Amino acid sequence: MTGSLTGRGGGRYRFRDTWVLPASPKAVFDAVVDLAAYPLWWRDVRSVSQVDEDTAELVCRSRLPYALTVRMHRDRQDEREGRVRVLLSGDLEGMLAGALIPVDSGTRLEITQEVEARKPLLRKLDRIARPVFRINHALMMRRGQHGLQGYLGASAG
């Protein structure tokens, strides 16, 4: 996993992460678009509620003492091109996109998030806690990558 954060100030963040997964692009795509299964493999995703056919609400909690409630609305889902994108609203607003690229060892999943923190606590602490938020994000993404690797391995068996 690699990750980076570009600070934008005012509660705005841009995250980029890359996960290399030992599974086919189809298997990774199917897992990534199945939001209801996220709690099975990503322990930071505490719950998922289906709002409508294209929208789900996720409650996420990592190591820091707060939960984020985010609605994900499907904006793009193209298995042939290996592209997914959701629009985010709630405690974070913005977008999250993924590009799946076949590699010798399986699939490289490039993740981009451009968000603005809307949760009052996050906005209030942005200036002083930005480095902590960056570390928290990196740890959460690492757990997600490891969880998805295990889930994909279990699914293949």
Coordinates of N, CA and C in Angstrom, one line a residue:
M1 N 0.8 -1.2 0.0 CA 0.0 0.0 0.0 C 0.9 1.2 0.0
T2 N 0.5 2.2 -0.8 CA 1.1 3.5 -0.7 C 0.0 4.5 -0.5
G3 N 0.4 5.6 0.1 CA -0.7 6.6 0.3 C -0.1 7.9 0.5
S4 N -0.8 8.9 0.1 CA -0.4 10.3 0.3 C -1.6 11.2 0.6
L5 N -1.3 12.3 1.2 CA -2.4 13.2 1.5 C -1.9 14.6 1.1
T6 N -2.7 15.3 0.4 CA -2.4 16.7 0.0 C -3.3 17.6 0.9
G7 N -2.6 18.4 1.7 CA -3.4 19.3 2.6 C -3.9 20.4 1.8
R8 N -5.2 20.7 2.0 CA -5.8 21.8 1.2 C -6.4 22.8 2.1
G9 N -6.3 22.6 3.4 CA -6.8 23.6 4.4 C -8.3 23.6 4.4
G10 N -8.9 24.3 5.5 CA -10.3 24.4 5.6 C -11.1 23.1 5.6
G11 N -10.4 22.1 6.1 CA -11.1 20.8 6.2 C -11.2 20.0 4.9
R12 N -10.4 20.5 3.9 CA -10.4 19.8 2.6 C -9.2 18.9 2.5
Y13 N -9.4 17.7 2.0 CA -8.3 16.7 1.9 C -8.4 16.0 0.5
R14 N -7.2 15.6 0.1 CA -7.1 14.8 -1.1 C -6.2 13.6 -0.7
F15 N -6.7 12.4 -0.8 CA -6.0 11.2 -0.4 C -5.8 10.4 -1.7
R16 N -4.6 9.8 -1.8 CA -4.3 8.9 -2.9 C -3.7 7.6 -2.3
D17 N -4.2 6.5 -2.6 CA -3.7 5.2 -2.1 C -3.7 4.2 -3.2
T18 N -2.7 3.3 -3.1 CA -2.6 2.2 -4.1 C -2.6 0.9 -3.4
W19 N -3.5 0.0 -3.7 CA -3.5 -1.3 -3.2 C -3.2 -2.3 -4.3
V20 N -2.2 -3.2 -4.1 CA -2.0 -4.3 -5.0 C -2.5 -5.6 -4.4
L21 N -3.5 -6.2 -5.1 CA -4.2 -7.3 -4.5 C -4.0 -8.5 -5.4
P22 N -3.8 -9.7 -4.8 CA -3.6 -10.9 -5.5 C -4.8 -11.6 -6.0
A23 N -5.6 -10.9 -6.8 CA -6.9 -11.4 -7.3 C -7.1 -10.7 -8.7
S24 N -8.0 -11.3 -9.4 CA -8.4 -10.8 -10.8 C -9.1 -9.4 -10.6
P25 N -9.0 -8.6 -11.7 CA -9.7 -7.3 -11.7 C -11.2 -7.6 -11.4
K26 N -11.8 -8.6 -12.0 CA -13.2 -8.9 -11.8 C -13.5 -9.2 -10.3
A27 N -12.7 -10.0 -9.7 CA -12.9 -10.3 -8.3 C -12.8 -9.0 -7.4
V28 N -11.8 -8.2 -7.7 CA -11.6 -7.0 -6.9 C -12.8 -6.0 -7.2
F29 N -13.2 -5.9 -8.5 CA -14.3 -5.0 -8.8 C -15.6 -5.5 -8.1
D30 N -15.9 -6.8 -8.1 CA -17.1 -7.3 -7.5 C -17.1 -7.0 -6.0
A31 N -15.9 -7.1 -5.3 CA -15.8 -6.8 -3.9 C -16.0 -5.3 -3.6
V32 N -15.4 -4.5 -4.4 CA -15.4 -3.1 -4.2 C -16.8 -2.5 -4.3
V33 N -17.5 -3.0 -5.3 CA -18.9 -2.4 -5.5 C -19.9 -3.0 -4.6
D34 N -19.6 -4.1 -3.8 CA -20.5 -4.7 -2.9 C -20.4 -4.1 -1.5
L35 N -20.9 -2.9 -1.4 CA -20.8 -2.1 -0.1 C -21.3 -2.8 1.1
A36 N -22.4 -3.6 0.9 CA -23.0 -4.3 2.0 C -22.0 -5.3 2.7
A37 N -21.1 -5.8 1.9 CA -20.1 -6.8 2.5 C -18.9 -6.1 3.2
Y38 N -18.7 -4.8 3.1 CA -17.6 -4.1 3.6 C -17.3 -4.5 5.1
P39 N -18.3 -4.5 6.0 CA -18.1 -4.9 7.4 C -17.5 -6.3 7.5
L40 N -17.6 -7.2 6.5 CA -17.1 -8.5 6.6 C -15.6 -8.5 6.5
W41 N -15.0 -7.5 5.8 CA -13.6 -7.5 5.6 C -12.9 -6.2 6.0
W42 N -13.6 -5.2 6.3 CA -12.9 -3.9 6.7 C -13.5 -3.5 8.1
R43 N -12.7 -3.8 9.1 CA -13.2 -3.7 10.5 C -13.5 -2.2 10.8
D44 N -13.0 -1.3 10.1 CA -13.3 0.1 10.4 C -14.7 0.5 9.9
V45 N -15.3 -0.3 9.0 CA -16.6 0.0 8.5 C -17.6 -0.8 9.4
R46 N -18.2 -0.1 10.3 CA -19.0 -0.7 11.4 C -20.4 -1.1 10.9
S47 N -21.0 -0.4 10.0 CA -22.3 -0.8 9.5 C -22.5 -0.2 8.1
V48 N -23.4 -0.8 7.4 CA -23.8 -0.3 6.1 C -25.3 -0.5 6.0
S49 N -26.0 0.6 5.6 CA -27.5 0.6 5.4 C -27.8 1.0 4.0
Q50 N -28.6 0.2 3.3 CA -28.9 0.5 1.9 C -30.0 1.6 2.0
V51 N -29.8 2.7 1.3 CA -30.8 3.8 1.3 C -31.7 3.7 0.1
D52 N -31.1 3.4 -1.1 CA -31.8 3.1 -2.3 C -30.9 2.3 -3.2
E53 N -31.3 2.1 -4.4 CA -30.5 1.2 -5.3 C -29.1 1.7 -5.5
D54 N -28.9 3.0 -5.5 CA -27.6 3.6 -5.8 C -26.9 4.2 -4.6
T55 N -27.5 4.1 -3.4 CA -27.0 4.8 -2.3 C -27.0 4.0 -1.0
A56 N -25.8 4.0 -0.3 CA -25.7 3.3 1.0 C -25.1 4.3 2.0
E57 N -25.5 4.1 3.2 CA -24.9 4.9 4.3 C -24.0 4.0 5.1
L58 N -22.7 4.5 5.3 CA -21.7 3.7 6.0 C -21.4 4.5 7.3
V59 N -21.2 3.7 8.4 CA -20.7 4.3 9.6 C -19.3 3.7 9.8
C60 N -18.3 4.6 9.9 CA -16.9 4.1 10.0 C -16.3 4.7 11.3
R61 N -15.5 3.8 11.9 CA -14.8 4.3 13.1 C -13.4 3.6 13.1
S62 N -12.4 4.4 13.2 CA -11.0 3.8 13.3 C -10.5 3.9 14.7
R63 N -9.3 4.3 14.9 CA -8.7 4.4 16.2 C -9.1 5.7 17.0
L64 N -9.4 6.8 16.3 CA -9.7 8.0 16.9 C -11.2 7.9 17.5
P65 N -11.4 8.7 18.6 CA -12.7 8.5 19.3 C -13.9 9.2 18.7
Y66 N -14.1 9.0 17.4 CA -15.3 9.5 16.7 C -15.7 8.6 15.6
A67 N -16.9 8.6 15.2 CA -17.4 7.8 14.0 C -17.7 8.8 12.9
L68 N -17.6 8.4 11.7 CA -18.0 9.2 10.5 C -19.2 8.4 9.9
T69 N -20.2 9.2 9.6 CA -21.4 8.7 8.9 C -21.3 9.3 7.5
V70 N -21.2 8.5 6.5 CA -21.1 8.9 5.1 C -22.0 8.2 4.2
R71 N -22.7 9.0 3.3 CA -23.5 8.3 2.3 C -22.7 8.3 1.0
M72 N -22.8 7.1 0.4 CA -22.1 6.9 -0.9 C -23.1 6.7 -1.9
H73 N -23.1 7.5 -2.9 CA -24.0 7.5 -4.0 C -23.3 7.1 -5.3
R74 N -23.7 6.0 -5.9 CA -23.0 5.5 -7.1 C -23.1 6.5 -8.2
D75 N -21.9 6.9 -8.7 CA -21.8 7.9 -9.8 C -21.3 7.2 -11.1
R76 N -20.4 6.3 -10.9 CA -19.9 5.6 -12.1 C -19.5 4.2 -11.6
Q77 N -19.9 3.2 -12.4 CA -19.5 1.8 -12.1 C -19.4 1.1 -13.5
D78 N -18.2 1.0 -14.0 CA -17.9 0.4 -15.3 C -16.9 -0.7 -15.1
E79 N -17.4 -2.0 -15.1 CA -16.5 -3.1 -14.9 C -15.5 -3.3 -16.0
R80 N -16.0 -3.1 -17.3 CA -15.1 -3.2 -18.5 C -13.9 -2.3 -18.4
E81 N -14.2 -1.0 -18.0 CA -13.1 -0.1 -17.9 C -12.3 -0.1 -16.6
G82 N -12.9 -0.9 -15.6 CA -12.3 -0.9 -14.3 C -12.3 0.4 -13.6
R83 N -13.5 1.0 -13.6 CA -13.6 2.4 -13.0 C -14.9 2.4 -12.1
V84 N -14.7 2.9 -10.9 CA -15.8 3.2 -10.0 C -15.6 4.6 -9.4
R85 N -16.8 5.2 -9.1 CA -16.7 6.5 -8.5 C -18.0 6.6 -7.7
V86 N -17.9 7.1 -6.5 CA -19.1 7.4 -5.7 C -19.0 8.9 -5.2
L87 N -20.2 9.5 -5.0 CA -20.3 10.8 -4.5 C -20.5 10.7 -3.0
L88 N -19.9 11.4 -2.2 CA -20.0 11.3 -0.7 C -20.8 12.5 -0.2
S89 N -21.6 12.2 0.9 CA -22.2 13.3 1.6 C -22.3 12.8 3.0
G90 N -22.6 13.8 3.9 CA -22.7 13.5 5.3 C -21.5 14.1 6.1
D91 N -20.8 13.4 6.9 CA -19.7 13.9 7.6 C -18.5 14.2 6.7
L92 N -18.4 13.6 5.6 CA -17.5 13.9 4.5 C -18.3 14.2 3.3
E93 N -17.9 15.2 2.5 CA -18.5 15.5 1.2 C -17.5 15.5 0.2
G94 N -17.8 15.0 -1.0 CA -16.8 15.0 -2.1 C -17.0 13.7 -2.9
M95 N -15.9 13.1 -3.3 CA -15.9 11.9 -4.1 C -14.8 11.0 -3.8
L96 N -15.1 9.7 -4.1 CA -14.1 8.6 -4.0 C -14.1 7.9 -5.3
A97 N -12.9 7.7 -5.9 CA -12.9 7.0 -7.2 C -11.8 5.9 -7.1
G98 N -12.1 4.9 -7.9 CA -11.1 3.8 -8.0 C -10.9 3.4 -9.4
A99 N -9.6 3.0 -9.7 CA -9.2 2.5 -11.0 C -8.6 1.2 -10.8
L100 N -9.0 0.2 -11.5 CA -8.5 -1.2 -11.4 C -7.6 -1.5 -12.6
I101 N -6.4 -1.8 -12.3 CA -5.4 -2.1 -13.4 C -4.8 -3.5 -13.2
P102 N -5.0 -4.3 -14.3 CA -4.4 -5.7 -14.2 C -2.9 -5.5 -14.1
V103 N -2.3 -6.3 -13.2 CA -0.8 -6.4 -13.1 C -0.5 -7.9 -13.0
D104 N 0.8 -8.3 -13.1 CA 1.2 -9.7 -13.1 C 0.7 -10.4 -11.8
S105 N 0.8 -9.7 -10.7 CA 0.4 -10.3 -9.4 C -1.0 -10.3 -9.1
G106 N -1.9 -9.7 -10.0 CA -3.3 -9.6 -9.7 C -3.9 -8.3 -10.2
T107 N -4.2 -7.4 -9.3 CA -4.8 -6.1 -9.6 C -4.2 -5.0 -8.8
R108 N -4.0 -3.9 -9.4 CA -3.6 -2.6 -8.7 C -4.9 -1.8 -8.7
L109 N -5.2 -1.4 -7.4 CA -6.4 -0.6 -7.2 C -5.9 0.8 -6.8
E110 N -6.1 1.8 -7.6 CA -5.7 3.2 -7.4 C -6.9 3.9 -6.8
I111 N -6.8 4.4 -5.6 CA -7.9 5.1 -4.9 C -7.6 6.6 -4.8
T112 N -8.6 7.4 -5.2 CA -8.5 8.8 -5.0 C -9.7 9.3 -4.2
Q113 N -9.5 10.1 -3.2 CA -10.6 10.7 -2.5 C -10.3 12.2 -2.4
E114 N -11.3 13.0 -2.7 CA -11.3 14.4 -2.6 C -12.5 14.7 -1.7
V115 N -12.2 15.1 -0.5 CA -13.3 15.3 0.5 C -13.1 16.6 1.3
E116 N -14.3 17.1 1.8 CA -14.3 18.2 2.7 C -15.0 17.7 4.0
A117 N -14.3 17.8 5.1 CA -14.9 17.4 6.4 C -16.0 18.3 6.7
R118 N -17.2 17.7 7.0 CA -18.4 18.5 7.4 C -18.7 18.3 8.8
K119 N -18.2 17.3 9.4 CA -18.4 17.0 10.8 C -17.8 18.1 11.6
P120 N -18.5 18.8 12.5 CA -18.0 20.0 13.2 C -16.7 19.7 14.0
L121 N -16.6 18.6 14.6 CA -15.4 18.3 15.4 C -14.1 18.3 14.4
L122 N -14.3 17.6 13.3 CA -13.1 17.6 12.3 C -12.8 18.9 11.8
R123 N -13.8 19.7 11.5 CA -13.5 21.1 11.0 C -12.8 21.9 12.1
K124 N -13.3 21.8 13.3 CA -12.7 22.6 14.4 C -11.2 22.2 14.7
L125 N -10.9 20.9 14.6 CA -9.6 20.4 14.9 C -8.6 20.4 13.7
D126 N -9.1 20.8 12.5 CA -8.4 20.6 11.3 C -6.9 21.2 11.3
R127 N -6.8 22.4 11.8 CA -5.5 23.0 11.8 C -4.5 22.3 12.6
I128 N -4.9 21.9 13.8 CA -3.9 21.3 14.8 C -3.8 19.7 14.6
A129 N -4.9 19.1 14.2 CA -4.9 17.6 14.1 C -4.7 17.1 12.7
R130 N -4.5 17.9 11.7 CA -4.3 17.4 10.4 C -3.3 16.2 10.3
P131 N -2.1 16.3 10.9 CA -1.2 15.2 10.9 C -1.8 13.9 11.5
V132 N -2.6 14.0 12.6 CA -3.2 12.9 13.2 C -4.2 12.3 12.3
F133 N -5.0 13.1 11.6 CA -6.0 12.7 10.7 C -5.3 11.9 9.5
R134 N -4.2 12.4 9.1 CA -3.4 11.8 8.0 C -3.0 10.4 8.4
I135 N -2.5 10.2 9.6 CA -2.0 8.9 10.1 C -3.2 8.0 10.3
N136 N -4.3 8.5 10.8 CA -5.5 7.7 11.0 C -6.0 7.2 9.7
H137 N -6.0 8.0 8.7 CA -6.4 7.6 7.3 C -5.5 6.5 6.8
A138 N -4.2 6.7 6.9 CA -3.3 5.7 6.4 C -3.5 4.3 7.1
L139 N -3.7 4.4 8.4 CA -3.9 3.1 9.2 C -5.2 2.4 8.7
M140 N -6.2 3.2 8.6 CA -7.5 2.7 8.1 C -7.4 2.1 6.7
M141 N -6.7 2.7 5.9 CA -6.6 2.2 4.5 C -5.7 0.9 4.5
R142 N -4.7 0.9 5.4 CA -3.9 -0.3 5.5 C -4.7 -1.5 5.9
R143 N -5.6 -1.3 7.0 CA -6.5 -2.3 7.4 C -7.5 -2.7 6.3
G144 N -7.9 -1.8 5.6 CA -8.8 -2.1 4.5 C -8.2 -3.0 3.4
Q145 N -6.9 -2.6 3.1 CA -6.2 -3.4 2.1 C -6.0 -4.9 2.6
H146 N -5.5 -5.0 3.8 CA -5.3 -6.3 4.4 C -6.6 -7.1 4.5
G147 N -7.6 -6.4 4.9 CA -8.9 -7.1 5.0 C -9.4 -7.6 3.7
L148 N -9.3 -6.8 2.7 CA -9.7 -7.1 1.3 C -8.9 -8.3 0.8
Q149 N -7.6 -8.3 1.0 CA -6.7 -9.4 0.6 C -7.2 -10.7 1.2
G150 N -7.5 -10.7 2.5 CA -8.0 -11.9 3.2 C -9.4 -12.3 2.6
Y151 N -10.2 -11.4 2.4 CA -11.6 -11.6 1.9 C -11.5 -12.2 0.5
L152 N -10.7 -11.7 -0.3 CA -10.6 -12.2 -1.7 C -10.0 -13.6 -1.7
G153 N -9.0 -13.8 -0.8 CA -8.4 -15.2 -0.7 C -9.4 -16.2 -0.2
A154 N -10.3 -15.8 0.8 CA -11.3 -16.7 1.3 C -12.4 -16.9 0.2
S155 N -12.7 -15.9 -0.6 CA -13.7 -16.0 -1.6 C -13.2 -17.0 -2.7
A156 N -11.9 -17.0 -3.0 CA -11.3 -17.8 -4.0 C -11.3 -19.3 -3.6
G157 N -11.3 -19.5 -2.3 CA -11.1 -20.9 -1.8 C -12.4 -21.7 -1.7

